[in-house]
XYZ file of N, CA and C in Angstrom:
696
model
N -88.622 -90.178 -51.953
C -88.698 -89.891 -50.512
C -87.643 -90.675 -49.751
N -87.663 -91.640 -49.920
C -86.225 -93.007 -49.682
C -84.883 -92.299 -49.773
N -84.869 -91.891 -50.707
C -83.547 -91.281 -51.624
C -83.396 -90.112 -50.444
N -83.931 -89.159 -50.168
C -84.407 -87.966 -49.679
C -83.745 -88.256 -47.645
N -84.396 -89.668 -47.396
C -84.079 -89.646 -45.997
C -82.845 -90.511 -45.634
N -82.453 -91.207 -46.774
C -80.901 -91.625 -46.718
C -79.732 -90.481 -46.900
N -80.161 -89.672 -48.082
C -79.198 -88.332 -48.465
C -78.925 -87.487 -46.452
N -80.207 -87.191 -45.781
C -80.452 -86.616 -44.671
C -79.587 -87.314 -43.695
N -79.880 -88.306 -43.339
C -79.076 -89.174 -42.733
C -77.592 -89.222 -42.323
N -77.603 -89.250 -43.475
C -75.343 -89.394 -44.240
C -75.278 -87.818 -43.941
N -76.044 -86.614 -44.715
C -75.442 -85.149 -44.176
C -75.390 -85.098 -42.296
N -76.297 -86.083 -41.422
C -76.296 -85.088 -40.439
C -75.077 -86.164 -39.768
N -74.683 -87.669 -39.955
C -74.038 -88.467 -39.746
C -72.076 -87.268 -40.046
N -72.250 -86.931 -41.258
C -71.122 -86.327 -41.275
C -70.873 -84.920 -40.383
N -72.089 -84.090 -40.520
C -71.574 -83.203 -39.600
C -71.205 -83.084 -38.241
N -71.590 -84.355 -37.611
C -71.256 -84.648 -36.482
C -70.270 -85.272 -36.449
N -69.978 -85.811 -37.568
C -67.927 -86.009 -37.517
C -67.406 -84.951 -37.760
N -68.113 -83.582 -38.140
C -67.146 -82.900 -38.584
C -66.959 -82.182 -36.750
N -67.880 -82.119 -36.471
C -68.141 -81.107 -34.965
C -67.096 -81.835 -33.779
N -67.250 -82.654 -34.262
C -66.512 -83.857 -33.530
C -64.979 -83.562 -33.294
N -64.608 -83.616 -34.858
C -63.147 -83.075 -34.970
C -62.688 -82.055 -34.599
N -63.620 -80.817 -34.139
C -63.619 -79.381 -33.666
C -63.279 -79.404 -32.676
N -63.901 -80.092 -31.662
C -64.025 -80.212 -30.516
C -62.686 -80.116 -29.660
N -62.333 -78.805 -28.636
C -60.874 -78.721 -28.028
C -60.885 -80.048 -27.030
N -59.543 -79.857 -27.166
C -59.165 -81.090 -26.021
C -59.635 -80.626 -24.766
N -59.751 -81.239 -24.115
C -60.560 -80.576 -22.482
C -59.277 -81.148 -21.553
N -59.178 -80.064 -20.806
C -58.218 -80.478 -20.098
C -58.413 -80.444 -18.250
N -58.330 -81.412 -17.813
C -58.836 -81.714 -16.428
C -58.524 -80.423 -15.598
N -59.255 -80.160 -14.588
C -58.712 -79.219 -13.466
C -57.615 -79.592 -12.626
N -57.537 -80.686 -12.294
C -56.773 -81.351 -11.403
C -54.937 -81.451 -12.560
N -55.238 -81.281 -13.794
C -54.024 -81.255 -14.705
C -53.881 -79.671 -14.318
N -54.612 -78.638 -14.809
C -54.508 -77.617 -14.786
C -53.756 -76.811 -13.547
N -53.997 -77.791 -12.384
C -53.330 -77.107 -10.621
C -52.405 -78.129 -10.816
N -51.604 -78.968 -11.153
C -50.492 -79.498 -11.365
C -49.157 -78.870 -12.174
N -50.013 -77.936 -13.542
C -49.080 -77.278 -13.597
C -48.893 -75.732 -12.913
N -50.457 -75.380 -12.169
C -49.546 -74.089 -11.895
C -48.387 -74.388 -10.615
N -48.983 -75.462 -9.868
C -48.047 -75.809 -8.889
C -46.304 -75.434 -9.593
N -46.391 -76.427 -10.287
C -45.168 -76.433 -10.734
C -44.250 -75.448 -11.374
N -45.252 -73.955 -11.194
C -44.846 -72.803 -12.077
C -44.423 -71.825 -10.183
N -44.286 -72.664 -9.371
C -43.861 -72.139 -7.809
C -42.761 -72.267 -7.722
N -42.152 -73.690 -8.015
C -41.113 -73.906 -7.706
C -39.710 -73.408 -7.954
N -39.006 -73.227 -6.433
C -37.099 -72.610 -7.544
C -36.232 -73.990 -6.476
N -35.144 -73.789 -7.109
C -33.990 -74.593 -6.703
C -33.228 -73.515 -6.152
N -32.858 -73.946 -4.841
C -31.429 -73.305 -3.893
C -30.417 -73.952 -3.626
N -29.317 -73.259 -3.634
C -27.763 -73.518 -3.943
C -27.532 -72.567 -2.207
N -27.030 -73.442 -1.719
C -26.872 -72.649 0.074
C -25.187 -72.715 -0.149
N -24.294 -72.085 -0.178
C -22.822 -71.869 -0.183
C -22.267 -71.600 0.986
N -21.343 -72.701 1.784
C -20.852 -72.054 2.757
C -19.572 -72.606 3.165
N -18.340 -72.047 3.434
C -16.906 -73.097 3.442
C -16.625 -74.186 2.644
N -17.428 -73.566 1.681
C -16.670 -74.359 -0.272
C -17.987 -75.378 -0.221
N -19.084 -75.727 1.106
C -19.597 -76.820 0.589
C -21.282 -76.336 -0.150
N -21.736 -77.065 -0.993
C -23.031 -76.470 -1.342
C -23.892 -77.710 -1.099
N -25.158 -76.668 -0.509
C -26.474 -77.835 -0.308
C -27.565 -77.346 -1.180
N -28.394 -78.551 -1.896
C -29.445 -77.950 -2.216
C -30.519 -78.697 -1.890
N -31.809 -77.775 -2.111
C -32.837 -78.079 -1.905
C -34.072 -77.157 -2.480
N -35.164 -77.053 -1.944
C -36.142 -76.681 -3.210
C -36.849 -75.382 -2.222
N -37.701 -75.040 -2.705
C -38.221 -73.653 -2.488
C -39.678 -73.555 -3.456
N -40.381 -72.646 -2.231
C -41.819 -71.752 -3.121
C -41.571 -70.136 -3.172
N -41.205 -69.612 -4.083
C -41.329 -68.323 -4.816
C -42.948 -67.885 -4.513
N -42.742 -66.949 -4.130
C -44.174 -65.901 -3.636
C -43.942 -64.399 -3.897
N -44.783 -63.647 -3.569
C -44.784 -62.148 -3.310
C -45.396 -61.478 -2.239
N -44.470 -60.861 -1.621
C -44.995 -59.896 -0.685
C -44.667 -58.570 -0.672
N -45.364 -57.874 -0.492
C -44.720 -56.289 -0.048
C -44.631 -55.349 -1.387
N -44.738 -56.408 -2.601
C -44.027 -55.574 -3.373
C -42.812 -56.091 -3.902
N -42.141 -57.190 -3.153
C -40.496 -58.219 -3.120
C -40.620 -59.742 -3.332
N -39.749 -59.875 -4.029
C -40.467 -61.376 -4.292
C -39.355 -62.340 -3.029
N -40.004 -63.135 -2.927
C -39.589 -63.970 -1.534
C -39.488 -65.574 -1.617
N -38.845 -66.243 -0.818
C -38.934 -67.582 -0.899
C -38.912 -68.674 0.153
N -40.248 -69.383 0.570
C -39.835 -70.051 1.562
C -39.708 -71.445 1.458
N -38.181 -71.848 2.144
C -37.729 -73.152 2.362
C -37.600 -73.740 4.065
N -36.854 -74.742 3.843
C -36.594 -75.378 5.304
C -35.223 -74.446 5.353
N -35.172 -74.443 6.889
C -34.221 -73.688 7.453
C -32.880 -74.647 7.362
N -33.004 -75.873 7.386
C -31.661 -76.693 6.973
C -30.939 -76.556 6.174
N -31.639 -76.552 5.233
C -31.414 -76.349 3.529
C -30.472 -74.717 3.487
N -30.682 -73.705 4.088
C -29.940 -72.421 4.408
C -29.539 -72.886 5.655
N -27.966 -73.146 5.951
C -27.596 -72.780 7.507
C -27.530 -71.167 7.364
N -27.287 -70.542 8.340
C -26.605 -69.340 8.971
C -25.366 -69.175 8.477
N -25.284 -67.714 7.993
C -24.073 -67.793 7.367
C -24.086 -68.067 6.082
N -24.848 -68.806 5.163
C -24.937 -69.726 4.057
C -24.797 -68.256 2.888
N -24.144 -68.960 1.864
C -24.672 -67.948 0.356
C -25.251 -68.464 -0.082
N -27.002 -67.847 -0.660
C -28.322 -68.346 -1.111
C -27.893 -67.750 -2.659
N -28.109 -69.025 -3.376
C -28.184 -68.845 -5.167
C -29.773 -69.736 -5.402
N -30.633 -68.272 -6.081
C -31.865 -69.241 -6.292
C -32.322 -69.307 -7.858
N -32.471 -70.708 -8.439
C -32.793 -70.278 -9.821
C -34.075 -71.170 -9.948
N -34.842 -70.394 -11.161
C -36.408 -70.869 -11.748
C -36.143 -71.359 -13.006
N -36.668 -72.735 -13.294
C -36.277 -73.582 -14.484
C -37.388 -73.168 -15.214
N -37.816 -73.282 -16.598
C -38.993 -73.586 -17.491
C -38.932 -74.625 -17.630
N -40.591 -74.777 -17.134
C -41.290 -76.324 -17.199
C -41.439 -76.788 -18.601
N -41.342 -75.755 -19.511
C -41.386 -76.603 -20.976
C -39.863 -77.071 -21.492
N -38.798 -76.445 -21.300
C -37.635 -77.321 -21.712
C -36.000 -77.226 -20.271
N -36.746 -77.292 -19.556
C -36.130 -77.544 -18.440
C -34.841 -76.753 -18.490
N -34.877 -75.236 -18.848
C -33.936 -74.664 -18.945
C -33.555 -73.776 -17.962
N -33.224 -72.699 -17.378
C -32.741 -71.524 -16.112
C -33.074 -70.590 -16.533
N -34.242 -69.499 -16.531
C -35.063 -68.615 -16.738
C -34.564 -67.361 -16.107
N -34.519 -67.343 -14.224
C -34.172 -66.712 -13.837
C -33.282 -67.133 -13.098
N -31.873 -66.077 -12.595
C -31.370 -66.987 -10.753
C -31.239 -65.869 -10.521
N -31.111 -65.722 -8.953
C -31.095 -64.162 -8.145
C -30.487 -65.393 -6.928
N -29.675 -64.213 -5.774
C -29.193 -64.093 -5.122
C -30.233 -63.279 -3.895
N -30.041 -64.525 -2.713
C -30.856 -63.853 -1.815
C -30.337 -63.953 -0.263
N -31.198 -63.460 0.781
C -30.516 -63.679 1.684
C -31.861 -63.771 2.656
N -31.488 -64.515 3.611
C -32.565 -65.012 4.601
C -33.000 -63.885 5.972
N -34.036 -63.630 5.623
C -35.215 -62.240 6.526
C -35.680 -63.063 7.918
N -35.834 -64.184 7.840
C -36.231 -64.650 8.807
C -35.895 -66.450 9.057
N -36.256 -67.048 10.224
C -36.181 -68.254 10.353
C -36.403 -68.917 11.583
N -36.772 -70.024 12.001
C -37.234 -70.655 13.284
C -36.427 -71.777 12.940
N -34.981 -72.495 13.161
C -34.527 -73.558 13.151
C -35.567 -74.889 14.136
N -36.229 -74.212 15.254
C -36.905 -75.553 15.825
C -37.822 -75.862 14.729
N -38.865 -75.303 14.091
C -39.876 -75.489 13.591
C -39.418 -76.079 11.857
N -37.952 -75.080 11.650
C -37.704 -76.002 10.089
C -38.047 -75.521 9.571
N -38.034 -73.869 9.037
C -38.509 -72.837 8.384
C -37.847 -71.937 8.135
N -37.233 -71.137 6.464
C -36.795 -69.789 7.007
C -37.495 -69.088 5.455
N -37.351 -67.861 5.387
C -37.615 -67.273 4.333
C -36.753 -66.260 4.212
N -36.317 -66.248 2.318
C -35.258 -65.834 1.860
C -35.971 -64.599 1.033
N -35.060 -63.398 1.382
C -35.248 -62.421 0.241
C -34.418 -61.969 -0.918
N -35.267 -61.985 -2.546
C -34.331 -62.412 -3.009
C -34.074 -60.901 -3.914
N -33.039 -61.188 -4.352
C -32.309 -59.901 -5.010
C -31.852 -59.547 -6.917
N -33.189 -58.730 -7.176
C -32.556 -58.529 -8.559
C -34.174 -58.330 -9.325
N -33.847 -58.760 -10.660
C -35.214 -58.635 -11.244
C -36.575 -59.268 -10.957
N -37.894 -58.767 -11.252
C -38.390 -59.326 -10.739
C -39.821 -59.109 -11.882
N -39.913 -58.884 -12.688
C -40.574 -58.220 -13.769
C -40.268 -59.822 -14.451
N -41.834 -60.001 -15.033
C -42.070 -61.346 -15.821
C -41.757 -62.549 -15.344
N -42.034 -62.813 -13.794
C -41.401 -63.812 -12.838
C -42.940 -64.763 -12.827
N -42.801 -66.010 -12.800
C -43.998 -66.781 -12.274
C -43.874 -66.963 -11.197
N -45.253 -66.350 -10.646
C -45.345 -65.983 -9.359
C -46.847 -66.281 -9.184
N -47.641 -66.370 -8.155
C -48.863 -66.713 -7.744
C -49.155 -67.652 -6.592
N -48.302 -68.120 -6.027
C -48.282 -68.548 -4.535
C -50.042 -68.296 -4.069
N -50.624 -68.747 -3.480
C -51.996 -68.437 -2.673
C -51.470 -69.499 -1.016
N -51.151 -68.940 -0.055
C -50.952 -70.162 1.451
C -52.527 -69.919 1.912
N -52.682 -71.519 2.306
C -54.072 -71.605 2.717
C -53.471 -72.052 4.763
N -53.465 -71.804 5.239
C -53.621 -71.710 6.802
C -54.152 -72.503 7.637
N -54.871 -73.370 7.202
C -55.682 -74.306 8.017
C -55.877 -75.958 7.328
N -55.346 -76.605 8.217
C -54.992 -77.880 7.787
C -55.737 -78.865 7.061
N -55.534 -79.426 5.970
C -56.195 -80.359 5.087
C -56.226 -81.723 5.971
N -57.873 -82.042 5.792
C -57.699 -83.532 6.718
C -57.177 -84.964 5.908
N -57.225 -85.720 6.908
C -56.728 -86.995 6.615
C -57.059 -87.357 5.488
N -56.315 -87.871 4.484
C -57.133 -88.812 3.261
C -57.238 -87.458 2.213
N -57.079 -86.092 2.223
C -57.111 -84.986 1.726
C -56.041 -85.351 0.010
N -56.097 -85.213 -1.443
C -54.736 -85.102 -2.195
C -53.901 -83.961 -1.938
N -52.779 -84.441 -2.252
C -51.531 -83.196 -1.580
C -50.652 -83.726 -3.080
N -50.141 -82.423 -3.146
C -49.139 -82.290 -4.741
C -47.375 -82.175 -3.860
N -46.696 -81.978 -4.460
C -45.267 -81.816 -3.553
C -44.344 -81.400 -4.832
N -44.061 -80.232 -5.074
C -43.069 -79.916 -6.179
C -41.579 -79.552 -5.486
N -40.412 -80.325 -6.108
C -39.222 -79.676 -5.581
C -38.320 -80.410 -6.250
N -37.094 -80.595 -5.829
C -35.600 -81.308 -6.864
C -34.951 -82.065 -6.194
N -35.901 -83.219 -5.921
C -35.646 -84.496 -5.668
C -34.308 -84.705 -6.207
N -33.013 -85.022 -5.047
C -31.903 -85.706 -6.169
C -31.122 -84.299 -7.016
N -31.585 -82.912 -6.973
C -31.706 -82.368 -7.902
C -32.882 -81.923 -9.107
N -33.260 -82.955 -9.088
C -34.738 -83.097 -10.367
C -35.241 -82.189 -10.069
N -34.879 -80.805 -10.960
C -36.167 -79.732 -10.486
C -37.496 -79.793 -11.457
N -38.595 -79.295 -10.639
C -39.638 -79.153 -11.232
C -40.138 -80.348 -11.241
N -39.944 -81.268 -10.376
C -40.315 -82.570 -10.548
C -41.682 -82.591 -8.841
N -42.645 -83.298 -9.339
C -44.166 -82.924 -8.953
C -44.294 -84.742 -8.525
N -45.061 -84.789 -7.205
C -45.190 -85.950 -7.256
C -46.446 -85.985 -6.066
N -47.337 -86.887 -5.798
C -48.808 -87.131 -5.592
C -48.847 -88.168 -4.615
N -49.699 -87.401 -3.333
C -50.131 -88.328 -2.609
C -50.939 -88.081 -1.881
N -51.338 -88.236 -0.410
C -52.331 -88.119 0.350
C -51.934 -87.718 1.840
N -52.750 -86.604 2.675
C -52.618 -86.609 3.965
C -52.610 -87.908 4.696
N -51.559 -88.134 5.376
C -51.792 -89.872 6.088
C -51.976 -89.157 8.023
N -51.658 -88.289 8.243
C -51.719 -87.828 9.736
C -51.440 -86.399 9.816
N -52.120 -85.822 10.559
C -51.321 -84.058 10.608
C -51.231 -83.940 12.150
N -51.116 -85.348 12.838
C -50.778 -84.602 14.320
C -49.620 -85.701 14.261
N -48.486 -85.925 13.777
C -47.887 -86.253 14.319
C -46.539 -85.899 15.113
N -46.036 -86.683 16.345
C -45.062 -85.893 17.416
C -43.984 -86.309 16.603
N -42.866 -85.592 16.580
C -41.377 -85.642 16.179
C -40.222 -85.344 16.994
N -39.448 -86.014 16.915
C -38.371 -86.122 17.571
C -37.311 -84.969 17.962
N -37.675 -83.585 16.470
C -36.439 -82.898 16.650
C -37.726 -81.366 17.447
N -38.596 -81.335 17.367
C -39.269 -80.464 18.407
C -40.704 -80.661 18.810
N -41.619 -79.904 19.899
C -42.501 -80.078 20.421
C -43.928 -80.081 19.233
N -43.446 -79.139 17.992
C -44.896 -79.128 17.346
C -45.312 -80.657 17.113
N -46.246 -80.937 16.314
C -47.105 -81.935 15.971
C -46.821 -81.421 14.173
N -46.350 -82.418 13.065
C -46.534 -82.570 11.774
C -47.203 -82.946 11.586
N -47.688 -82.721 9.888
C -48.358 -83.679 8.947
C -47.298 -84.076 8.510
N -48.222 -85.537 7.917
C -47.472 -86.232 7.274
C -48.443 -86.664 6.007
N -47.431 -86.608 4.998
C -47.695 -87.109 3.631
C -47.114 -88.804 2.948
N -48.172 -88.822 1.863
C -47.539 -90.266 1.477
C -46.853 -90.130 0.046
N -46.191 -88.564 0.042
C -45.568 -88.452 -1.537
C -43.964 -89.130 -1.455
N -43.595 -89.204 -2.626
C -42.533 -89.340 -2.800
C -41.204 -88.439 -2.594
N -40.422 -88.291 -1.637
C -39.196 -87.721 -1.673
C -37.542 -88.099 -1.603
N -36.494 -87.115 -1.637
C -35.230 -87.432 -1.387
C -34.097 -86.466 -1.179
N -33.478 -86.576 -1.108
C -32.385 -85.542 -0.880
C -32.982 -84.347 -1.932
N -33.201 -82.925 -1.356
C -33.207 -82.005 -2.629
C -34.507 -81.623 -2.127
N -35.495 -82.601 -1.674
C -37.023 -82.147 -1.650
C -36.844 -81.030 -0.486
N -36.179 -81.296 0.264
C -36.585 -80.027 1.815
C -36.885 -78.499 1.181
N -38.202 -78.102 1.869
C -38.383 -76.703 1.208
C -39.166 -76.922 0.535
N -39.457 -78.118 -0.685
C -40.505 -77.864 -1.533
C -41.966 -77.726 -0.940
N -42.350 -76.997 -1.503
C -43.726 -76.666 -1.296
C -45.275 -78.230 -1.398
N -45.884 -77.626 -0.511
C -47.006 -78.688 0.064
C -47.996 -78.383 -0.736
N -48.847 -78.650 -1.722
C -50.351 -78.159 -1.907
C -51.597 -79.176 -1.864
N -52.399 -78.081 -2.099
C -53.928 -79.049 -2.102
C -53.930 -78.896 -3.450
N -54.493 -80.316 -3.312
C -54.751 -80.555 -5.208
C -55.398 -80.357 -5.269
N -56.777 -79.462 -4.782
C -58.085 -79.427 -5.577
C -57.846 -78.107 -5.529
N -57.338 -77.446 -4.713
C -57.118 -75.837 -5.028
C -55.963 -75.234 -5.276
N -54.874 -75.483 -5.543
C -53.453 -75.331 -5.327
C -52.614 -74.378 -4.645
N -53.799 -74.548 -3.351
C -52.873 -73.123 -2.132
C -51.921 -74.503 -1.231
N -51.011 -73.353 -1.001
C -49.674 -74.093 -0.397
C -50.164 -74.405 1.020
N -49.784 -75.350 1.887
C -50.434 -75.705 3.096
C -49.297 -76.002 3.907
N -48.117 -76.248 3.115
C -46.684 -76.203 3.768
C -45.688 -76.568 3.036
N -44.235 -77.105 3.913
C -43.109 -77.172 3.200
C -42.752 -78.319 3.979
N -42.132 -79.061 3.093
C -41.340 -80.810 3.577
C -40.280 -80.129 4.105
N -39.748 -81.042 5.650
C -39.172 -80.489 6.106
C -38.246 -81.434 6.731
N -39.000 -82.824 6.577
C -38.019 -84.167 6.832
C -38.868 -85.396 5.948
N -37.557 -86.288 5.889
C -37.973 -87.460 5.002
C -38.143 -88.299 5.675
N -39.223 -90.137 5.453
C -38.932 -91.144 5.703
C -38.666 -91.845 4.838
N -37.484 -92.381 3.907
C -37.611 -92.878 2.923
C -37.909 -94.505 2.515
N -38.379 -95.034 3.883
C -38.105 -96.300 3.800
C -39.660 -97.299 3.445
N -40.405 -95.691 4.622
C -41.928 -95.518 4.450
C -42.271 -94.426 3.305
N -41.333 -94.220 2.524
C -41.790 -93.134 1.215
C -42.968 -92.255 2.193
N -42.654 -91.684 3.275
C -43.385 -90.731 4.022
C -42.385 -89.236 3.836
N -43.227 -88.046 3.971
C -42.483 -86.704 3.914
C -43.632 -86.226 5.287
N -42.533 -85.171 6.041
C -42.796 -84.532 7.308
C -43.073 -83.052 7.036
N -44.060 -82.628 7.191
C -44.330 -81.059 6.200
C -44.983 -80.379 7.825
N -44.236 -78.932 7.957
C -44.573 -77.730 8.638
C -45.298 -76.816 7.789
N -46.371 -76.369 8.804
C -47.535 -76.195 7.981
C -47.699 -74.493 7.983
N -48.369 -74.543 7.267
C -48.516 -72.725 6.884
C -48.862 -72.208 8.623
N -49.891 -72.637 8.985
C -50.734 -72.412 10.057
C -49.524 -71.640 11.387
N -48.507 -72.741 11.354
C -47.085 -72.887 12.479
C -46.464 -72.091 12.110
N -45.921 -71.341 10.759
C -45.301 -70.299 10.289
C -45.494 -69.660 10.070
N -47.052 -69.531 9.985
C -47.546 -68.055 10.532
C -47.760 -67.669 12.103
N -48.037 -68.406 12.992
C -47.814 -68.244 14.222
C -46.554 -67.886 14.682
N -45.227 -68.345 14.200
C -43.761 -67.584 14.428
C -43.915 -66.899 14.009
N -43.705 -65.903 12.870
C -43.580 -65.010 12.510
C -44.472 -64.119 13.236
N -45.672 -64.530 13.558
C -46.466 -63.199 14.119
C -46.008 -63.071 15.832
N -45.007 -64.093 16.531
C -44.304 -63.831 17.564
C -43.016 -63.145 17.239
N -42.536 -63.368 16.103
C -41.136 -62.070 15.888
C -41.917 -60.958 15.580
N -42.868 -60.629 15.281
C -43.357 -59.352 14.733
C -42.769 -59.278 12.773
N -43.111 -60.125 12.391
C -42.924 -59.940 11.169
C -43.719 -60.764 10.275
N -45.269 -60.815 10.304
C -45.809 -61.098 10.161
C -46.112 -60.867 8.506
N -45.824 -59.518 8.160
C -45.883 -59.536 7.086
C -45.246 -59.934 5.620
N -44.419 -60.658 6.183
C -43.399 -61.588 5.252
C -44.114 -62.356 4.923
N -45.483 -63.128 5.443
C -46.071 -63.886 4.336
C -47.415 -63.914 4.479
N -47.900 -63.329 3.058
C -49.506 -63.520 3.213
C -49.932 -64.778 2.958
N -51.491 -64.381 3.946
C -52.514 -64.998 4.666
C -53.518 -65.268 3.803
């Protein structure tokens, strides 16, 4: 009987190492909206009298057309728009298309580019959420810091009324990391990964970013009458 409940023992001791070893890796939610974030992002090349600027961008769909919205700096008027999508697994150039800008509000620091060419097998899934994340909220920030595309970095709502110098709205402000390259990248909520806006100025001294919010760019647009350039 001894013999009998030691043998029992050791079988159920092992199968639970074996179940053990089965067991998939689990992978956080909060990992999981980090990378689709990062499956938004493109890099823009703005061309204009030999000089080029870049900066970052969220790839979306509307209409049927795939679209992209950045800061209006980042495109002057006039500018030639080159937009390309890296793969996040070996940081290579997937797609680039050539686009040209449908709309824009220079006060507010906004324009959106339409872009030109294929569009079949594109990562795409954009969701804009419209209504402002409060204070203390996590916020994700994907764009090409420096260049660095696809580069994702983490922080927190620190204010969303604040006044700015270059017009009358009221920003949020974030406590992510940015730099030359970030303007345009896309804003999200980390617990859901809808876009809430686009960095649109830096503080780099306070590692603060100045983000125009979905809410404000949908209110222009629905005063040009072109509202349907970005869903709601």
């Amino acid at each position: 009987m001894r013999r009998l409940l030691v043998f029992t023992v050791a079988l159920v001791l092992a199968a639970g190492t074996i179940l053990k070893g089965k067991q998939p890796e689990v992978v956080s939610t909060q990992t999981n909206i980090a990378e689709q974030v990062m499956n938004l992002a493109v890099e823009i090349h703005a061309i204009k009298d030999g000089n080029i600027g870049v900066g970052s961008g969220v790839l979306y769909r509307a209409n049927g057309e795939l679209y992209v919205l950045t800061a209006a700096h980042v495109v002057e008027e006039g500018a030639m728009c080159l937009i390309d999508q890296k793969s996040i697994d070996d940081d290579s150039v997937c797609k680039m298309w050539q686009g040209e800008v449908v709309a824009r509000d220079n006060d507010s620091d906004w324009a959106i580019i339409r872009l030109v060419g294929e569009s079949q097998g594109i990562r795409v899934g954009t969701t804009f959420m419209p209504s402002p994340l409060r204070v203390g909220n996590d916020v994700y920030v994907v764009g090409s810091p420096l260049g660095e595309e696809n580069t994702i970095t983490e922080g927190f709502v620190a204010n969303h009324k604040r006044s700015v110098s270059w017009n009358n709205d009221r920003h949020t402000v974030i406590t992510c990391n940015g730099a030359p390259g970030s303007s345009g990248g896309g804003v999200y909520d980390a617990k859901t990964g809808k876009c809430i806006g686009i960095v649109v100025r830096l503080n780099r001294g306070a590692n603060l970013l100045y983000v125009v919010s979905i809410e404000t760019i949908l209110n222009d647009l629905e005063e040009m009458g072109k509202s349907s350039l970005l869903p709601s």
